[in-house]
XYZ file of C-alpha atoms in Angstrom:
694
model
C -60.442 -30.394 19.214
C -59.257 -28.301 22.178
C -55.686 -27.041 22.312
C -53.789 -29.019 24.998
C -51.674 -25.953 25.810
C -54.786 -23.974 26.697
C -56.229 -26.389 29.190
C -54.232 -28.712 31.407
C -54.195 -29.060 35.153
C -50.595 -29.232 36.439
C -48.114 -31.086 34.231
C -47.800 -30.210 30.537
C -49.029 -33.046 28.265
C -45.713 -33.339 26.421
C -46.897 -36.351 24.443
C -49.647 -34.181 22.903
C -47.810 -30.909 22.271
C -47.156 -29.698 18.728
C -45.366 -26.508 17.633
C -48.396 -25.181 15.761
C -50.395 -25.145 19.022
C -48.188 -22.509 20.649
C -49.267 -19.209 19.112
C -53.051 -19.834 19.182
C -52.943 -20.961 22.818
C -50.848 -18.009 23.939
C -53.056 -15.553 22.040
C -56.207 -17.002 23.600
C -54.785 -16.945 27.133
C -53.520 -13.388 26.789
C -56.986 -12.251 25.762
C -58.408 -14.009 28.816
C -55.899 -12.132 30.998
C -56.900 -8.819 29.438
C -60.576 -9.553 29.939
C -59.955 -10.543 33.563
C -57.995 -7.357 34.186
C -60.800 -5.229 32.743
C -63.361 -6.978 34.941
C -61.180 -6.753 38.039
C -60.555 -3.040 37.678
C -64.277 -2.371 38.005
C -64.125 -3.428 41.650
C -60.576 -2.727 42.883
C -59.135 -4.866 45.689
C -56.837 -7.749 46.494
C -59.518 -10.439 46.242
C -61.456 -8.805 43.410
C -58.592 -7.627 41.174
C -55.244 -9.226 42.000
C -56.339 -12.752 42.929
C -58.395 -13.438 39.762
C -55.717 -11.760 37.622
C -53.085 -14.028 39.162
C -55.300 -17.009 38.300
C -55.544 -15.965 34.634
C -51.836 -15.157 34.389
C -50.908 -18.481 35.935
C -52.685 -20.233 33.055
C -50.701 -18.089 30.608
C -47.402 -18.788 32.377
C -48.053 -22.525 32.523
C -48.773 -22.575 28.769
C -45.762 -20.462 27.804
C -43.414 -22.465 30.038
C -43.340 -25.671 27.917
C -43.127 -23.627 24.697
C -40.058 -21.790 25.986
C -38.617 -24.964 27.452
C -39.018 -27.044 24.295
C -37.269 -24.314 22.322
C -34.291 -24.720 24.683
C -34.102 -28.521 24.742
C -35.338 -29.443 21.240
C -34.977 -26.169 19.284
C -35.601 -26.902 15.593
C -39.377 -27.021 15.077
C -40.106 -25.043 18.258
C -37.954 -22.015 17.424
C -40.356 -20.031 15.223
C -43.469 -20.802 17.340
C -41.558 -19.817 20.482
C -40.428 -16.511 18.985
C -43.973 -15.703 17.829
C -45.339 -16.532 21.291
C -42.506 -14.616 22.984
C -43.408 -11.455 21.076
C -47.020 -11.683 22.246
C -46.084 -12.459 25.862
C -43.553 -9.614 25.941
C -46.173 -7.185 24.621
C -48.649 -8.324 27.265
C -46.270 -7.952 30.210
C -45.030 -4.581 28.966
C -48.620 -3.396 28.552
C -49.464 -4.662 32.047
C -46.422 -2.930 33.560
C -47.617 0.389 32.138
C -51.266 0.019 33.176
C -51.896 2.975 35.451
C -55.294 1.786 36.600
C -53.732 -1.407 37.937
C -50.860 0.594 39.408
C -53.400 2.680 41.331
C -54.934 -0.496 42.759
C -51.510 -1.442 44.154
C -51.043 2.075 45.537
C -54.451 2.022 47.213
C -53.726 -1.356 48.784
C -50.366 -0.168 50.132
C -51.952 2.975 51.596
C -54.921 1.195 53.216
C -54.991 1.183 56.999
C -55.233 -2.594 57.263
C -52.216 -3.152 54.962
C -49.767 -3.415 57.866
C -51.798 -6.310 59.281
C -51.802 -8.349 56.067
C -49.802 -11.579 55.789
C -46.151 -10.925 54.969
C -46.299 -12.542 51.511
C -49.181 -10.299 50.395
C -47.471 -7.162 51.640
C -44.232 -8.105 49.875
C -46.115 -8.883 46.640
C -47.640 -5.403 46.693
C -44.319 -3.756 47.598
C -42.463 -5.523 44.771
C -45.367 -4.892 42.413
C -45.093 -1.150 42.972
C -41.347 -1.302 42.324
C -41.855 -3.272 39.109
C -44.461 -0.814 37.828
C -41.905 1.972 38.131
C -39.234 -0.159 36.412
C -41.787 -1.081 33.756
C -42.300 2.527 32.730
C -45.690 3.204 34.290
C -44.739 6.838 34.817
C -43.671 7.485 31.229
C -45.702 9.696 28.910
C -46.415 9.756 25.180
C -43.488 8.906 22.934
C -41.264 7.784 25.809
C -43.920 5.308 26.911
C -44.265 3.909 23.395
C -40.506 3.777 22.939
C -40.036 1.862 26.194
C -42.613 -0.722 25.087
C -41.039 -1.073 21.642
C -37.586 -1.487 23.202
C -38.858 -4.202 25.526
C -40.275 -6.137 22.588
C -37.083 -5.738 20.570
C -34.847 -6.777 23.485
C -36.796 -10.022 23.834
C -36.306 -10.701 20.108
C -32.593 -9.935 20.283
C -32.006 -12.130 23.333
C -33.580 -15.043 21.494
C -31.526 -14.314 18.369
C -28.303 -14.199 20.402
C -29.029 -17.614 21.930
C -30.002 -19.045 18.533
C -26.739 -17.876 16.990
C -24.702 -19.516 19.743
C -26.637 -22.780 19.435
C -26.437 -22.778 15.643
C -22.707 -22.035 15.689
C -22.175 -24.835 18.200
C -24.127 -27.318 16.093
C -22.596 -26.257 12.778
C -18.970 -27.067 13.609
C -17.448 -30.508 13.942
C -14.170 -32.256 13.218
C -14.266 -35.700 11.661
C -11.357 -38.114 11.658
C -10.858 -41.765 10.853
C -7.367 -41.776 12.369
C -7.584 -42.752 16.041
C -3.992 -41.622 16.528
C -5.194 -38.027 16.169
C -7.251 -38.548 19.319
C -4.417 -39.892 21.479
C -4.958 -39.152 25.155
C -8.755 -38.968 24.993
C -10.322 -41.211 27.635
C -12.367 -44.187 26.532
C -15.609 -42.456 27.504
C -14.822 -39.551 25.174
C -13.775 -41.867 22.330
C -17.017 -43.820 22.674
C -19.021 -40.583 22.579
C -17.091 -39.365 19.508
C -17.698 -42.685 17.750
C -21.420 -42.465 18.583
C -21.544 -38.883 17.285
C -19.978 -40.008 14.007
C -22.343 -42.956 13.719
C -25.336 -40.654 14.256
C -24.199 -38.724 11.139
C -23.630 -41.962 9.162
C -19.873 -41.470 9.347
C -17.147 -43.904 10.241
C -14.450 -43.031 12.762
C -14.920 -40.244 15.282
C -16.621 -36.847 15.388
C -15.504 -34.068 17.728
C -18.125 -31.396 18.398
C -18.407 -28.189 20.415
C -20.919 -29.678 22.863
C -19.564 -29.403 26.396
C -18.452 -33.003 27.057
C -16.712 -33.330 23.676
C -15.011 -29.929 23.821
C -13.760 -30.393 27.380
C -12.437 -33.888 26.709
C -10.224 -32.535 23.916
C -9.016 -29.491 25.848
C -8.124 -31.491 28.948
C -6.832 -34.761 27.507
C -5.861 -34.596 23.818
C -2.113 -35.041 23.326
C -2.485 -33.652 19.793
C -1.658 -29.956 20.220
C -2.884 -29.100 16.732
C -6.263 -30.687 17.521
C -6.502 -28.749 20.780
C -5.784 -25.504 18.921
C -8.343 -26.295 16.214
C -11.111 -27.116 18.709
C -10.258 -24.235 21.038
C -10.357 -21.625 18.290
C -13.635 -23.000 16.934
C -15.133 -22.745 20.431
C -13.914 -19.276 21.436
C -14.911 -17.727 18.098
C -18.470 -19.085 18.025
C -21.090 -16.630 16.762
C -18.487 -13.999 15.886
C -16.922 -12.341 12.847
C -13.783 -14.468 13.033
C -12.768 -18.122 13.272
C -13.795 -21.068 11.068
C -17.399 -19.828 10.847
C -16.511 -16.121 10.770
C -19.568 -13.986 10.022
C -21.958 -16.897 9.596
C -23.729 -16.572 12.971
C -22.188 -13.261 14.021
C -23.582 -11.744 17.237
C -21.657 -8.455 16.880
C -24.603 -6.350 15.717
C -26.928 -8.163 18.129
C -24.749 -7.185 21.109
C -24.495 -3.593 19.922
C -28.244 -3.217 19.599
C -28.942 -4.933 22.946
C -26.558 -2.599 24.782
C -27.925 0.502 23.068
C -31.518 -0.421 23.916
C -30.683 -1.284 27.520
C -28.941 2.063 27.978
C -31.932 3.822 26.446
C -34.358 1.983 28.747
C -32.381 3.171 31.761
C -32.355 6.775 30.493
C -36.091 6.686 29.865
C -36.530 5.767 33.533
C -34.223 8.567 34.658
C -31.271 6.349 35.539
C -27.630 6.843 34.628
C -26.963 3.347 33.301
C -28.464 -0.079 32.819
C -26.393 -1.268 35.799
C -28.297 1.166 38.017
C -31.584 -0.124 36.594
C -30.498 -3.724 37.169
C -29.578 -3.091 40.813
C -33.041 -1.723 41.571
C -34.180 -5.324 42.100
C -31.036 -6.731 43.715
C -29.434 -6.899 47.168
C -26.426 -4.747 46.283
C -27.137 -1.121 47.237
C -25.412 0.648 44.325
C -22.954 0.292 41.464
C -20.003 1.506 43.533
C -20.577 -1.239 46.097
C -20.578 -3.960 43.423
C -17.381 -2.670 41.799
C -15.752 -2.313 45.212
C -16.703 -5.916 46.058
C -15.375 -7.316 42.787
C -12.167 -5.304 42.761
C -11.426 -6.089 46.404
C -11.862 -9.809 45.743
C -9.698 -9.521 42.622
C -6.938 -7.767 44.590
C -6.994 -10.569 47.155
C -7.119 -13.397 44.637
C -4.795 -12.249 41.878
C -1.456 -12.700 43.738
C -2.389 -16.328 44.420
C -3.557 -16.749 40.824
C -0.259 -15.365 39.540
C 1.646 -17.865 41.682
C -0.538 -20.691 40.406
C 0.048 -19.707 36.785
C 3.795 -19.302 37.336
C 3.870 -22.877 38.685
C 1.955 -24.057 35.619
C 4.309 -22.259 33.233
C 7.381 -23.651 34.993
C 5.953 -27.181 34.937
C 5.132 -26.876 31.222
C 8.663 -25.794 30.378
C 10.468 -28.314 32.569
C 8.275 -31.403 32.179
C 6.360 -30.954 28.910
C 8.796 -29.038 26.732
C 6.398 -26.140 26.241
C 8.395 -22.939 26.441
C 5.315 -20.792 25.869
C 1.851 -21.770 27.059
C -0.870 -21.079 24.518
C -4.555 -20.807 25.476
C -5.222 -24.318 24.135
C -2.462 -25.681 26.374
C -3.782 -24.411 29.707
C -6.368 -27.073 30.631
C -4.175 -29.899 29.261
C -1.107 -28.730 31.168
C -3.123 -28.153 34.338
C -4.393 -31.733 34.168
C -0.804 -33.006 33.832
C 0.325 -30.931 36.819
C -2.648 -32.044 38.862
C -1.818 -35.663 38.057
C 1.791 -35.208 39.089
C 0.937 -33.371 42.295
C -2.114 -35.323 43.450
C -2.151 -38.423 41.227
C -5.872 -37.973 40.609
C -7.905 -37.051 37.548
C -11.565 -36.575 36.715
C -11.335 -39.661 34.485
C -10.003 -41.779 37.338
C -12.938 -40.633 39.481
C -15.555 -41.136 36.753
C -16.177 -44.886 37.293
C -17.136 -44.127 40.908
C -19.794 -41.567 39.976
C -22.366 -43.359 37.796
C -25.322 -41.100 37.148
C -27.883 -43.339 38.872
C -25.801 -43.684 42.043
C -25.095 -39.948 42.198
C -28.766 -39.150 41.740
C -29.875 -41.576 44.453
C -27.158 -40.214 46.752
C -28.233 -36.622 46.091
C -31.771 -37.516 47.091
C -30.464 -39.218 50.247
C -28.405 -36.139 51.173
C -31.441 -33.889 50.786
C -33.569 -36.259 52.837
C -31.069 -36.132 55.716
C -30.876 -32.345 55.527
C -34.495 -31.379 55.040
C -36.632 -34.456 55.731
C -38.002 -34.811 52.180
C -38.012 -37.879 49.945
C -37.939 -38.204 46.154
C -39.988 -40.674 44.149
C -39.833 -41.301 40.386
C -43.080 -41.375 38.413
C -42.642 -43.174 35.082
C -46.247 -42.503 34.054
C -45.585 -38.807 33.375
C -45.140 -37.870 29.711
C -41.812 -36.205 28.806
C -40.185 -34.697 25.695
C -37.291 -37.185 25.348
C -36.556 -40.755 26.340
C -33.721 -39.633 28.685
C -35.977 -37.363 30.744
C -37.222 -38.520 34.145
C -39.961 -37.084 36.349
C -39.945 -37.118 40.149
C -42.185 -36.072 43.010
C -40.909 -34.521 46.243
C -42.685 -35.860 49.312
C -42.828 -34.798 52.948
C -44.290 -37.362 55.342
C -45.523 -39.313 52.319
C -47.432 -36.362 50.839
C -46.512 -34.850 47.465
C -45.336 -31.264 47.849
C -43.626 -30.602 44.469
C -42.369 -32.217 41.283
C -39.539 -31.877 38.779
C -38.378 -33.051 35.360
C -34.705 -33.961 34.964
C -33.115 -33.794 31.489
C -29.482 -34.731 32.151
C -27.629 -35.453 28.906
C -26.138 -33.406 26.052
C -27.580 -33.802 22.557
C -27.794 -31.896 19.308
C -30.247 -28.972 19.205
C -30.226 -28.701 22.997
C -28.928 -25.499 24.519
C -25.591 -25.920 26.285
C -24.979 -25.416 29.987
C -27.186 -26.286 32.943
C -30.209 -24.532 34.377
C -33.399 -24.706 36.422
C -36.641 -23.236 35.175
C -40.211 -23.277 36.427
C -43.093 -25.322 35.077
C -45.476 -23.720 37.567
C -45.311 -22.034 40.961
C -46.830 -22.891 44.304
C -49.944 -20.807 44.719
C -53.405 -20.945 46.219
C -55.743 -21.076 43.249
C -59.441 -21.433 42.587
C -59.034 -25.216 42.401
C -56.961 -25.405 45.594
C -53.228 -25.436 46.295
C -51.113 -25.716 43.142
C -47.850 -27.586 43.691
C -44.593 -26.123 42.370
C -42.922 -28.012 39.506
C -39.474 -27.410 38.001
C -37.342 -28.304 34.995
C -33.746 -29.279 35.835
C -31.507 -29.426 32.764
C -27.853 -30.483 32.434
C -25.551 -31.494 29.574
C -23.653 -34.517 30.856
C -22.054 -37.179 28.688
C -24.821 -39.537 27.627
C -24.748 -43.227 28.579
C -22.459 -45.362 26.420
C -25.473 -47.478 25.555
C -26.867 -48.553 22.204
C -28.779 -45.802 20.380
C -31.910 -47.871 20.852
C -31.650 -46.907 24.546
C -34.385 -47.550 27.070
C -38.029 -47.024 26.423
C -39.652 -43.780 27.458
C -39.895 -43.525 31.195
C -37.081 -45.976 31.939
C -34.120 -44.708 33.885
C -31.232 -43.694 31.603
C -28.921 -45.359 34.111
C -30.667 -48.721 33.736
C -28.355 -49.899 30.920
C -24.728 -48.805 30.556
C -24.621 -45.811 32.886
C -23.431 -42.322 32.226
C -20.273 -41.838 34.280
C -19.956 -38.332 35.674
C -16.887 -36.291 36.409
C -16.866 -34.798 39.880
C -17.353 -31.417 38.238
C -20.581 -32.739 36.712
C -21.627 -34.057 40.121
C -21.324 -30.542 41.565
C -23.314 -29.196 38.602
C -26.148 -31.615 39.392
C -26.122 -30.553 43.062
C -26.049 -26.883 42.004
C -29.136 -27.156 39.812
C -30.965 -29.231 42.404
C -30.264 -26.454 44.915
C -32.065 -24.038 42.601
C -34.853 -26.581 42.290
C -35.229 -26.870 46.069
C -35.527 -23.089 46.340
C -38.445 -23.229 43.915
C -40.039 -26.426 45.218
C -39.747 -26.174 49.006
C -41.386 -22.783 49.346
C -44.318 -22.501 51.745
C -45.480 -19.249 50.144
C -48.723 -19.444 48.188
C -48.782 -15.980 46.565
C -47.344 -16.415 43.070
C -45.447 -13.119 42.933
C -43.190 -14.117 45.851
C -43.423 -17.912 45.731
C -40.245 -19.945 45.276
C -37.610 -17.925 43.434
C -40.156 -15.259 42.405
C -39.341 -11.964 44.054
C -35.926 -13.172 45.274
C -33.169 -10.616 44.680
C -31.182 -11.876 41.696
C -27.853 -11.595 43.514
C -29.210 -13.905 46.229
C -30.806 -16.471 43.930
C -27.555 -18.461 43.659
C -27.356 -18.970 47.436
C -29.194 -22.342 47.667
C -27.516 -23.720 44.538
C -23.946 -22.917 45.560
C -24.760 -23.916 49.125
C -25.742 -27.458 48.124
C -22.497 -27.928 46.161
C -20.608 -28.084 49.468
C -21.855 -31.616 50.150
C -20.009 -32.869 47.062
C -16.789 -32.362 49.022
C -17.786 -33.931 52.341
C -16.577 -37.530 52.937
C -19.870 -38.521 54.601
C -21.830 -37.314 51.595
C -19.348 -38.636 49.021
C -19.892 -42.114 50.476
C -23.589 -41.697 49.644
C -23.169 -40.446 46.064
C -20.337 -42.700 44.886
C -19.856 -46.368 44.113
C -18.037 -48.137 41.291
C -20.400 -48.651 38.364
C -19.435 -52.308 37.983
C -18.666 -53.503 41.511
C -20.456 -50.964 43.685
C -17.319 -50.616 45.814
C -16.990 -47.248 47.527
C -14.507 -44.631 46.423
C -11.180 -45.886 47.845
C -9.866 -43.857 50.749
C -6.615 -43.098 48.938
C -8.497 -41.725 45.925
C -10.839 -39.752 48.172
C -7.885 -38.214 49.995
C -6.308 -37.196 46.701
C -9.563 -35.709 45.441
C -10.023 -33.654 48.597
C -6.376 -32.565 48.563
C -6.851 -31.324 45.005
C -10.067 -29.436 45.846
C -8.476 -25.993 45.717
C -6.069 -26.763 42.880
C -5.853 -23.519 40.883
C -8.867 -22.123 42.772
C -7.414 -18.616 42.612
C -7.101 -18.902 38.821
C -10.736 -19.971 38.690
C -11.726 -17.077 40.954
C -10.047 -14.406 38.829
C -11.634 -15.921 35.695
C -15.087 -15.524 37.248
C -14.175 -12.006 38.325
C -13.084 -11.247 34.754
C -16.565 -12.162 33.519
C -18.286 -10.271 36.335
C -16.253 -7.075 35.969
C -16.621 -7.111 32.186
C -20.394 -7.501 32.475
C -20.815 -4.829 35.128
C -18.525 -2.226 33.593
C -20.134 -2.805 30.217
C -23.525 -1.991 31.706
C -22.221 0.947 33.787
C -21.735 2.912 30.564
C -24.276 5.660 29.935
C -24.655 4.555 26.309
C -24.255 1.464 24.178
C -20.982 0.160 22.772
C -19.678 -0.919 19.400
C -18.276 -4.400 18.919
C -14.789 -2.853 18.971
C -15.476 -1.009 22.222
C -16.850 -4.190 23.790
C -13.607 -5.945 22.881
C -11.493 -3.074 24.224
C -13.333 -3.145 27.540
C -12.875 -6.899 27.859
C -9.174 -6.507 27.060
C -8.861 -3.854 29.785
C -10.560 -6.068 32.362
C -8.287 -8.955 31.422
C -5.250 -6.725 31.861
C -6.453 -5.930 35.381
C -7.410 -9.381 36.671
C -6.585 -12.217 34.243
C -3.394 -14.258 34.481
C -3.696 -16.732 31.574
C -3.069 -15.947 27.893
C -5.996 -15.403 25.541
C -5.997 -16.027 21.802
C -6.158 -12.859 19.731
C -9.176 -14.337 17.939
C -11.011 -15.030 21.208
C -14.553 -13.635 21.101
C -15.846 -14.849 24.450
C -18.385 -12.042 24.558
C -20.133 -13.294 21.407
C -21.176 -16.434 23.264
C -21.777 -14.886 26.711
C -25.421 -15.948 26.819
C -25.730 -15.287 30.551
C -25.720 -11.535 29.983
C -27.014 -11.220 26.411
C -29.677 -13.928 26.375
C -30.276 -14.737 30.049
C -31.144 -12.880 33.215
C -27.624 -11.953 34.300
C -27.069 -8.589 32.564
C -25.253 -6.363 35.089
C -25.755 -9.312 37.406
C -23.050 -11.865 36.679
C -21.392 -10.653 39.873
C -24.248 -12.504 41.601
C -22.298 -15.755 41.420
C -19.533 -14.354 43.617
C -21.901 -12.253 45.738
C -24.033 -15.302 46.501
C -20.931 -17.451 46.983
C -20.105 -15.268 49.975
C -23.562 -16.053 51.357
C -23.362 -19.774 50.574
C -19.884 -20.243 52.027
C -20.872 -18.365 55.167
C -24.101 -20.371 55.459
C -22.241 -23.659 55.072
C -19.726 -22.650 57.725
C -22.530 -23.078 60.283
C -22.911 -26.718 59.176
C -19.154 -27.110 59.563
C -19.564 -25.945 63.149
C -22.649 -28.029 63.957
C -22.194 -31.078 61.698
C -22.898 -31.365 57.963
C -26.062 -33.396 58.555
C -27.157 -31.613 61.713
C -30.926 -31.701 61.372
C -31.587 -28.612 63.491
C -29.293 -26.559 61.262
C -30.885 -28.080 58.178
C -34.308 -27.115 59.479
C -33.083 -23.576 60.131
C -31.878 -23.258 56.532
C -35.117 -24.792 55.277
C -37.344 -22.478 57.311
C -35.297 -19.269 56.980
C -34.212 -19.516 53.342
C -35.892 -22.196 51.219
C -39.449 -21.947 52.496
C -39.593 -18.141 52.491
C -39.150 -17.628 48.752
C -39.233 -13.922 47.909
C -41.639 -13.039 50.712
C -38.916 -11.231 52.686
C -35.716 -9.389 51.832
C -32.804 -11.752 51.184
C -30.417 -10.092 53.651
C -33.017 -10.337 56.440
C -33.491 -14.045 55.713
C -29.734 -14.729 55.698
C -29.266 -12.809 58.935
C -32.115 -14.764 60.528
C -30.415 -18.034 59.563
C -26.824 -17.113 60.399
C -27.493 -14.817 63.363
C -25.475 -12.019 61.765
C -24.775 -10.388 58.417
C -22.488 -12.252 55.966
C -18.716 -11.914 55.862
C -16.275 -12.751 53.062
C -13.951 -14.771 55.307
C -15.623 -18.142 54.733
C -15.402 -17.775 50.941
C -11.685 -16.992 51.063
C -11.123 -19.873 53.455
C -13.047 -22.395 51.341
C -11.157 -21.246 48.241
C -7.789 -21.633 49.913
C -6.940 -18.049 49.006
C -6.344 -16.761 52.551
C -3.760 -19.449 53.227
C -1.909 -18.562 50.029
C -1.817 -14.876 50.888
C -0.688 -15.501 54.466
C 2.176 -17.657 53.187
C 3.212 -14.864 50.824
C 3.425 -12.370 53.698
C 5.575 -14.481 55.974
């Protein structure tokens, strides 16, 4: 019987996939890639070497994609097969990046007289290919070459181990109670979820976990201060040497080895730090520019953040009897202050944002902006009953597809992300459509555990009710998805998000979030889950008034993460766990305004930089937020659904993928280079600072 991972056309046959299929399929496809490379090198050229190699590597990528994905959303049985496949894939790509014969093909193409007349996407693919060969160690000799390859393999292993430790620590902790009084203040949605979590473990009462919806509900709403402290400390000490699971899933040694290997990789390539190596494929010109950007933004935002925290502390003392705010009091107190000031809460908004209505409204917003429609296809096999599959259509023709896995569950990685199933490319069988995974961790529907049959909409029974924060998360991930799916480029290396500078990749995602705050769009994405009535004007006004509540505090928190990440990777060597903590403490002293528990080990769960693609790149969120705010300001001038402006964004940004430099594309859309003013304005920070200077 043939291995379904080795031979499928477009969509992975999830109903046929088994963990034991992963390693044999990946091994077979890698050998096919090697054989194709050997054949192609005998007759060097774009059509004779690079095109057939792309074809073979696309088959490998499409097979590895579901293996990697299933490890993230199901873990358990897919973990070991994924890690075995990851080791083989890492070896292959490292080997390819050091192949000098292939490197010479790229050099010959770039030096050919006709190169300047090639289509832009081909030229950019060659240009970026040459860069990546250098970053992949193609120029290294002997022991250095071998060491670079070994480090690459080990870094892939360590990134996976880091993520596994965080997931295992998250799953391993829970708090069970049969006394509902302990959970006073929790909204009904959270109580229902806690009861369902207990029932799933054959327990009576309620079970609090460290999954996002459960954790946040306690931190924001629980009146029980002791419970807040217990849950907070369990969360901020995950995968560390301290806390209730101290040492059990400890990432200390993992971080130390990752940082040492990254620093060594940079040195092998003749660079001063891993940050310098990271910036070689980003928009930012150098390390000094990134630090200058972050520290300038921190200097502007911190005075406003200090005022916001002073207000919070004063409110806590006067109204709540809390003379000293502890870390587990911050979110709870902020919610109380927000209620007093604006008389609005996420829980009050929740009934007006049922998942199905939000999703339909999101699709309607995108249709008005970019002229595309979305159509569900219930015939497509998925990996879980909650997962839906959709096609994107333009003028009735399918142009892309995506899977949507919206709800939190055990053994599913936390957070939200977009990843690729396959890219748009011109292949031997014709044009391959781009397909994406969109993954979130929303509260699941308060429906019976025997929820709908596979393929049915999760919103068909009792709906999941989203907070407005979760609504913006859905828009954010869909923005990433549009960047991947709406590309017109058909060369894989620069199609969709491929080849896009990492500090520009957040532009479309943060850009789309803006519509979550526009009354015209809110009317499309909201409606009471029982009556369908629109969000009342009074509630809408309160929500919009509260938009920038504590936005400066949020800004400095993001800057804390970004500065910690970048300074950590600016070092010319690795760092011990103690040194990592000292650096984080120093950054907090510079920019943070809220107290932090002594036991806090945020870094041990910072998967973005230790297990994701954001090492020396977390600043990208703020860097791209400048771009997104500035881009949206043009819609504010022209109208938020102005079709001409939507078409400009579509043609200049979304359709271009990585075929041109990100700054050139932004400048083409906006008519000038970006400025920070729109970001400060949208965050309400400028107004705060101007008031302070009067």
